[in-house]
PDB file of C-alpha atoms in Angstrom:
ATOM      1  CA  MET A   6      -0.071   0.079  -0.021  1.00 78.00           C
ATOM      2  CA  PRO A   7       1.196   3.501  -0.632  1.00 87.00           C
ATOM      3  CA  GLU A   8       1.653   6.088   1.951  1.00 92.00           C
ATOM      4  CA  ALA A   9      -1.559   6.772   3.920  1.00 90.00           C
ATOM      5  CA  PRO A  10      -3.434  10.058   2.838  1.00 90.00           C
ATOM      6  CA  THR A  11      -3.796  12.923   5.270  1.00 92.00           C
ATOM      7  CA  THR A  12      -5.783  15.726   3.788  1.00 94.00           C
ATOM      8  CA  GLU A  13      -5.918  14.421   0.051  1.00 94.00           C
ATOM      9  CA  PRO A  14      -9.472  14.411  -1.375  1.00 95.00           C
ATOM     10  CA  TRP A  15      -9.094  10.742  -2.391  1.00 92.00           C
ATOM     11  CA  ALA A  16      -8.632   9.580   1.154  1.00 92.00           C
ATOM     12  CA  GLY A  17     -10.957   6.466   1.748  1.00 91.00           C
ATOM     13  CA  THR A  18     -10.908   5.565  -2.062  1.00 93.00           C
ATOM     14  CA  PRO A  19     -10.215   1.689  -2.224  1.00 92.00           C
ATOM     15  CA  PRO A  20      -7.735   0.289  -4.716  1.00 91.00           C
ATOM     16  CA  VAL A  21      -8.877  -1.445  -7.736  1.00 93.00           C
ATOM     17  CA  PRO A  22      -9.465  -5.050  -6.955  1.00 92.00           C
ATOM     18  CA  HIS A  23      -7.531  -7.614  -8.983  1.00 89.00           C
ATOM     19  CA  ALA A  24      -5.305  -4.938 -10.488  1.00 90.00           C
ATOM     20  CA  LEU A  25      -2.922  -7.362 -12.148  1.00 91.00           C
ATOM     21  CA  ARG A  26      -4.505  -9.409 -14.872  1.00 92.00           C
ATOM     22  CA  PRO A  27      -3.428 -13.081 -14.866  1.00 93.00           C
ATOM     23  CA  GLY A  28      -0.012 -13.454 -16.233  1.00 90.00           C
ATOM     24  CA  ALA A  29       0.836  -9.785 -15.966  1.00 89.00           C
ATOM     25  CA  LYS A  30       4.073  -8.735 -14.305  1.00 85.00           C
ATOM     26  CA  PRO A  31       3.874  -6.043 -11.611  1.00 87.00           C
ATOM     27  CA  GLU A  32       5.070  -2.532 -12.424  1.00 88.00           C
ATOM     28  CA  ALA A  33       8.752  -1.629 -12.233  1.00 87.00           C
ATOM     29  CA  TYR A  34       9.356   0.775  -9.389  1.00 90.00           C
ATOM     30  CA  MET A  35      12.682   2.181  -8.575  1.00 92.00           C
ATOM     31  CA  ALA A  36      13.203   5.158  -6.283  1.00 94.00           C
ATOM     32  CA  LYS A  37      15.746   8.010  -6.968  1.00 97.00           C
ATOM     33  CA  ILE A  38      16.986   6.409 -10.283  1.00 97.00           C
ATOM     34  CA  ALA A  39      19.657   9.089 -10.957  1.00 97.00           C
ATOM     35  CA  GLU A  40      21.466   8.231  -7.625  1.00 96.00           C
ATOM     36  CA  GLY A  41      22.708   5.101  -5.968  1.00 94.00           C
ATOM     37  CA  PRO A  42      25.949   3.079  -5.485  1.00 96.00           C
ATOM     38  CA  LYS A  43      28.516   3.124  -8.425  1.00 96.00           C
ATOM     39  CA  GLU A  44      28.123  -0.561  -8.687  1.00 98.00           C
ATOM     40  CA  TYR A  45      24.650  -0.186 -10.277  1.00 98.00           C
ATOM     41  CA  TRP A  46      26.086   2.001 -13.148  1.00 98.00           C
ATOM     42  CA  VAL A  47      27.228  -0.093 -16.083  1.00 98.00           C
ATOM     43  CA  PRO A  48      30.365   1.273 -17.764  1.00 98.00           C
ATOM     44  CA  ILE A  49      29.896   1.982 -21.575  1.00 95.00           C
ATOM     45  CA  VAL A  50      33.066   3.916 -22.316  1.00 94.00           C
ATOM     46  CA  GLU A  51      35.627   5.806 -20.004  1.00 95.00           C
ATOM     47  CA  GLY A  52      33.640   8.119 -17.834  1.00 97.00           C
ATOM     48  CA  VAL A  53      30.186   7.034 -19.233  1.00 98.00           C
ATOM     49  CA  TYR A  54      27.833   4.813 -17.481  1.00 98.00           C
ATOM     50  CA  SER A  55      24.230   3.527 -17.871  1.00 98.00           C
ATOM     51  CA  LYS A  56      21.976   2.691 -15.151  1.00 98.00           C
ATOM     52  CA  PRO A  57      19.189   0.169 -16.380  1.00 98.00           C
ATOM     53  CA  VAL A  58      15.847   0.922 -14.847  1.00 97.00           C
ATOM     54  CA  TRP A  59      13.556  -1.132 -17.241  1.00 97.00           C
ATOM     55  CA  ILE A  60      14.122  -3.758 -19.853  1.00 98.00           C
ATOM     56  CA  SER A  61      11.870  -5.267 -22.399  1.00 97.00           C
ATOM     57  CA  PRO A  62      13.454  -8.043 -24.672  1.00 97.00           C
ATOM     58  CA  SER A  63      10.067  -8.613 -26.369  1.00 96.00           C
ATOM     59  CA  LEU A  64       9.873  -4.955 -27.558  1.00 97.00           C
ATOM     60  CA  ASN A  65      13.659  -4.495 -28.023  1.00 97.00           C
ATOM     61  CA  MET A  66      13.452  -1.437 -25.638  1.00 98.00           C
ATOM     62  CA  TRP A  67      15.180  -0.424 -22.427  1.00 98.00           C
ATOM     63  CA  ALA A  68      15.048   2.727 -20.078  1.00 98.00           C
ATOM     64  CA  ASP A  69      18.093   3.957 -18.376  1.00 98.00           C
ATOM     65  CA  VAL A  70      19.930   6.827 -16.811  1.00 98.00           C
ATOM     66  CA  LEU A  71      22.907   7.735 -18.944  1.00 98.00           C
ATOM     67  CA  MET A  72      25.718   9.386 -17.135  1.00 98.00           C
ATOM     68  CA  ALA A  73      28.911  11.308 -18.296  1.00 98.00           C
ATOM     69  CA  GLU A  74      31.064  12.282 -15.524  1.00 97.00           C
ATOM     70  CA  LYS A  75      33.224  14.595 -17.866  1.00 97.00           C
ATOM     71  CA  ALA A  76      33.066  16.415 -21.195  1.00 98.00           C
ATOM     72  CA  CYS A  77      33.352  13.872 -23.915  1.00 97.00           C
ATOM     73  CA  ILE A  78      31.952  12.249 -27.053  1.00 96.00           C
ATOM     74  CA  VAL A  79      29.502   9.698 -25.546  1.00 96.00           C
ATOM     75  CA  ASN A  80      28.694   7.970 -28.840  1.00 95.00           C
ATOM     76  CA  ARG A  81      27.773   8.539 -32.567  1.00 96.00           C
ATOM     77  CA  HIS A  82      24.774   6.458 -33.719  1.00 97.00           C
ATOM     78  CA  TYR A  83      21.703   6.141 -35.866  1.00 97.00           C
ATOM     79  CA  HIS A  84      18.458   4.847 -34.804  1.00 94.00           C
ATOM     80  CA  PRO A  85      15.605   3.355 -36.729  1.00 96.00           C
ATOM     81  CA  LYS A  86      12.991   3.700 -33.967  1.00 97.00           C
ATOM     82  CA  PRO A  87      12.041   6.519 -31.631  1.00 97.00           C
ATOM     83  CA  ILE A  88      13.816   7.588 -28.460  1.00 97.00           C
ATOM     84  CA  TRP A  89      12.635   9.792 -25.635  1.00 98.00           C
ATOM     85  CA  ALA A  90      14.988  11.763 -23.289  1.00 98.00           C
ATOM     86  CA  TYR A  91      14.634  13.863 -20.223  1.00 98.00           C
ATOM     87  CA  THR A  92      17.604  15.707 -18.852  1.00 98.00           C
ATOM     88  CA  ILE A  93      18.137  15.309 -15.179  1.00 98.00           C
ATOM     89  CA  SER A  94      21.415  17.134 -14.727  1.00 98.00           C
ATOM     90  CA  GLY A  95      24.399  18.367 -16.652  1.00 98.00           C
ATOM     91  CA  LYS A  96      24.539  19.574 -20.151  1.00 98.00           C
ATOM     92  CA  TRP A  97      24.541  17.706 -23.299  1.00 98.00           C
ATOM     93  CA  ALA A  98      23.778  17.880 -27.028  1.00 98.00           C
ATOM     94  CA  TYR A  99      23.836  16.328 -30.501  1.00 97.00           C
ATOM     95  CA  LEU A 100      26.393  18.060 -32.851  1.00 97.00           C
ATOM     96  CA  GLU A 101      23.994  17.665 -35.635  1.00 97.00           C
ATOM     97  CA  HIS A 102      21.296  19.924 -33.904  1.00 96.00           C
ATOM     98  CA  ASP A 103      20.824  23.474 -32.738  1.00 97.00           C
ATOM     99  CA  TRP A 104      19.990  22.860 -29.173  1.00 98.00           C
ATOM    100  CA  THR A 105      21.843  22.178 -26.035  1.00 98.00           C
ATOM    101  CA  ALA A 106      19.985  20.403 -23.242  1.00 98.00           C
ATOM    102  CA  THR A 107      20.128  21.110 -19.464  1.00 98.00           C
ATOM    103  CA  ALA A 108      18.153  19.834 -16.392  1.00 98.00           C
ATOM    104  CA  GLY A 109      14.308  19.775 -17.192  1.00 98.00           C
ATOM    105  CA  ASP A 110      14.793  19.595 -20.914  1.00 98.00           C
ATOM    106  CA  PHE A 111      12.782  16.926 -22.934  1.00 98.00           C
ATOM    107  CA  ILE A 112      13.798  15.477 -26.386  1.00 98.00           C
ATOM    108  CA  PHE A 113      12.026  13.300 -28.737  1.00 97.00           C
ATOM    109  CA  GLU A 114      14.218  11.645 -31.212  1.00 95.00           C
ATOM    110  CA  THR A 115      12.484  10.641 -34.394  1.00 94.00           C
ATOM    111  CA  PRO A 116      13.295   7.507 -36.289  1.00 96.00           C
ATOM    112  CA  GLY A 117      15.773   7.641 -39.019  1.00 96.00           C
ATOM    113  CA  GLU A 118      18.068  10.090 -37.310  1.00 94.00           C
ATOM    114  CA  SER A 119      21.962  10.042 -36.973  1.00 96.00           C
ATOM    115  CA  HIS A 120      23.753  12.134 -34.365  1.00 95.00           C
ATOM    116  CA  THR A 121      26.878  12.490 -32.145  1.00 97.00           C
ATOM    117  CA  LEU A 122      26.009  12.680 -28.431  1.00 97.00           C
ATOM    118  CA  VAL A 123      28.468  14.924 -26.458  1.00 98.00           C
ATOM    119  CA  SER A 124      28.458  15.958 -22.857  1.00 98.00           C
ATOM    120  CA  TYR A 125      29.903  19.465 -21.858  1.00 98.00           C
ATOM    121  CA  GLU A 126      31.875  20.734 -18.886  1.00 98.00           C
ATOM    122  CA  HIS A 127      29.508  21.376 -16.089  1.00 98.00           C
ATOM    123  CA  PRO A 128      29.325  21.412 -12.256  1.00 98.00           C
ATOM    124  CA  ASP A 129      27.037  18.434 -12.369  1.00 98.00           C
ATOM    125  CA  PRO A 130      27.560  15.174 -14.176  1.00 98.00           C
ATOM    126  CA  MET A 131      25.356  14.722 -17.346  1.00 98.00           C
ATOM    127  CA  LYS A 132      22.437  12.479 -16.374  1.00 98.00           C
ATOM    128  CA  VAL A 133      19.725  11.796 -18.991  1.00 98.00           C
ATOM    129  CA  PHE A 134      16.760   9.377 -18.541  1.00 98.00           C
ATOM    130  CA  PHE A 135      16.444   7.638 -21.990  1.00 98.00           C
ATOM    131  CA  VAL A 136      13.771   5.253 -23.300  1.00 98.00           C
ATOM    132  CA  VAL A 137      15.413   3.436 -26.134  1.00 98.00           C
ATOM    133  CA  SER A 138      13.264   1.814 -28.766  1.00 96.00           C
ATOM    134  CA  GLY A 139      15.012  -0.702 -31.130  1.00 90.00           C
ATOM    135  CA  PRO A 140      18.728  -1.020 -32.001  1.00 96.00           C
ATOM    136  CA  LEU A 141      21.347   1.715 -32.164  1.00 96.00           C
ATOM    137  CA  MET A 142      23.592   1.564 -35.179  1.00 97.00           C
ATOM    138  CA  TRP A 143      27.010   2.784 -34.162  1.00 97.00           C
ATOM    139  CA  LEU A 144      28.489   4.995 -36.804  1.00 97.00           C
ATOM    140  CA  ASP A 145      31.879   6.148 -37.838  1.00 96.00           C
ATOM    141  CA  GLU A 146      32.927   9.866 -38.532  1.00 93.00           C
ATOM    142  CA  GLU A 147      31.487   9.669 -42.058  1.00 95.00           C
ATOM    143  CA  GLY A 148      28.185   8.212 -40.767  1.00 94.00           C
ATOM    144  CA  ASN A 149      28.757   4.692 -41.977  1.00 96.00           C
ATOM    145  CA  SER A 150      27.410   1.920 -39.875  1.00 97.00           C
ATOM    146  CA  VAL A 151      30.122  -0.067 -37.768  1.00 97.00           C
ATOM    147  CA  GLY A 152      28.022  -2.115 -35.508  1.00 96.00           C
ATOM    148  CA  HIS A 153      24.882  -2.212 -33.589  1.00 96.00           C
ATOM    149  CA  TYR A 154      23.694  -2.347 -30.041  1.00 96.00           C
ATOM    150  CA  ASP A 155      20.178  -3.684 -29.121  1.00 97.00           C
ATOM    151  CA  VAL A 156      18.402  -4.694 -25.958  1.00 98.00           C
ATOM    152  CA  PHE A 157      20.179  -8.202 -26.038  1.00 98.00           C
ATOM    153  CA  ASP A 158      23.634  -6.451 -26.154  1.00 98.00           C
ATOM    154  CA  TYR A 159      22.482  -4.196 -23.361  1.00 98.00           C
ATOM    155  CA  MET A 160      21.336  -7.058 -21.245  1.00 98.00           C
ATOM    156  CA  THR A 161      24.691  -8.955 -21.823  1.00 98.00           C
ATOM    157  CA  ALA A 162      26.758  -5.745 -20.909  1.00 98.00           C
ATOM    158  CA  ALA A 163      24.600  -5.456 -17.679  1.00 98.00           C
ATOM    159  CA  ARG A 164      24.691  -8.927 -16.714  1.00 98.00           C
ATOM    160  CA  GLU A 165      28.635  -9.126 -17.235  1.00 98.00           C
ATOM    161  CA  HIS A 166      28.949  -5.902 -15.125  1.00 98.00           C
ATOM    162  CA  TYR A 167      26.693  -6.870 -12.191  1.00 98.00           C
ATOM    163  CA  GLU A 168      28.316 -10.251 -12.000  1.00 98.00           C
ATOM    164  CA  SER A 169      31.923  -8.663 -11.854  1.00 98.00           C
ATOM    165  CA  VAL A 170      31.004  -6.456  -9.022  1.00 98.00           C
ATOM    166  CA  GLY A 171      29.274  -9.016  -6.899  1.00 98.00           C
ATOM    167  CA  ILE A 172      25.497  -7.873  -7.380  1.00 98.00           C
ATOM    168  CA  GLY A 173      24.917 -10.911  -9.579  1.00 98.00           C
ATOM    169  CA  ALA A 174      23.948 -11.357 -13.224  1.00 98.00           C
ATOM    170  CA  ASP A 175      20.407 -12.150 -12.268  1.00 98.00           C
ATOM    171  CA  TYR A 176      19.762  -8.682 -11.090  1.00 98.00           C
ATOM    172  CA  VAL A 177      18.878  -7.866 -14.598  1.00 98.00           C
ATOM    173  CA  ASP A 178      15.968 -10.244 -14.523  1.00 97.00           C
ATOM    174  CA  THR A 179      14.462  -7.954 -11.853  1.00 95.00           C
ATOM    175  CA  LEU A 180      14.396  -5.161 -14.471  1.00 96.00           C
ATOM    176  CA  ILE A 181      12.600  -7.222 -17.323  1.00 95.00           C
ATOM    177  CA  ARG A 182       8.959  -6.576 -18.016  1.00 93.00           C
TER     178      ARG A 182
END
């Protein structure tokens, strides 16, 4: 049960009976997703980490907080599916666009877009909540595809990291919905 109401007008309202349909998994709740012990942050490249918060192999999607501790090129990629981003802290941009995102900014990335994700010098680390749909295609400096990264690659990297730091590879299973 959630926290008990005090003066809220919905006090006394009962929850929906049988809220989960047979076979449905419960929601994924994780408090303070942009915080927590360093062991829960999966290294991507030097100074860049991903903290998985939700994974869906059947949809080839995941949600994470991407963190860059310093100014750098995070990656260069193309995506054939949409991506949603909400900036928690720091400053970042895509070199191919005319905006620079800071805390509170939202970005919807349309399918069929290529870009170079960069983080800036800032007193706070770049932390962005991303919902990634479908694979990312890694690109070279000319925009040619040199590899891909999908939900299965993401789960493999997370399992290997969590096993190596003593959390256990099966932690990833708690994030799958």
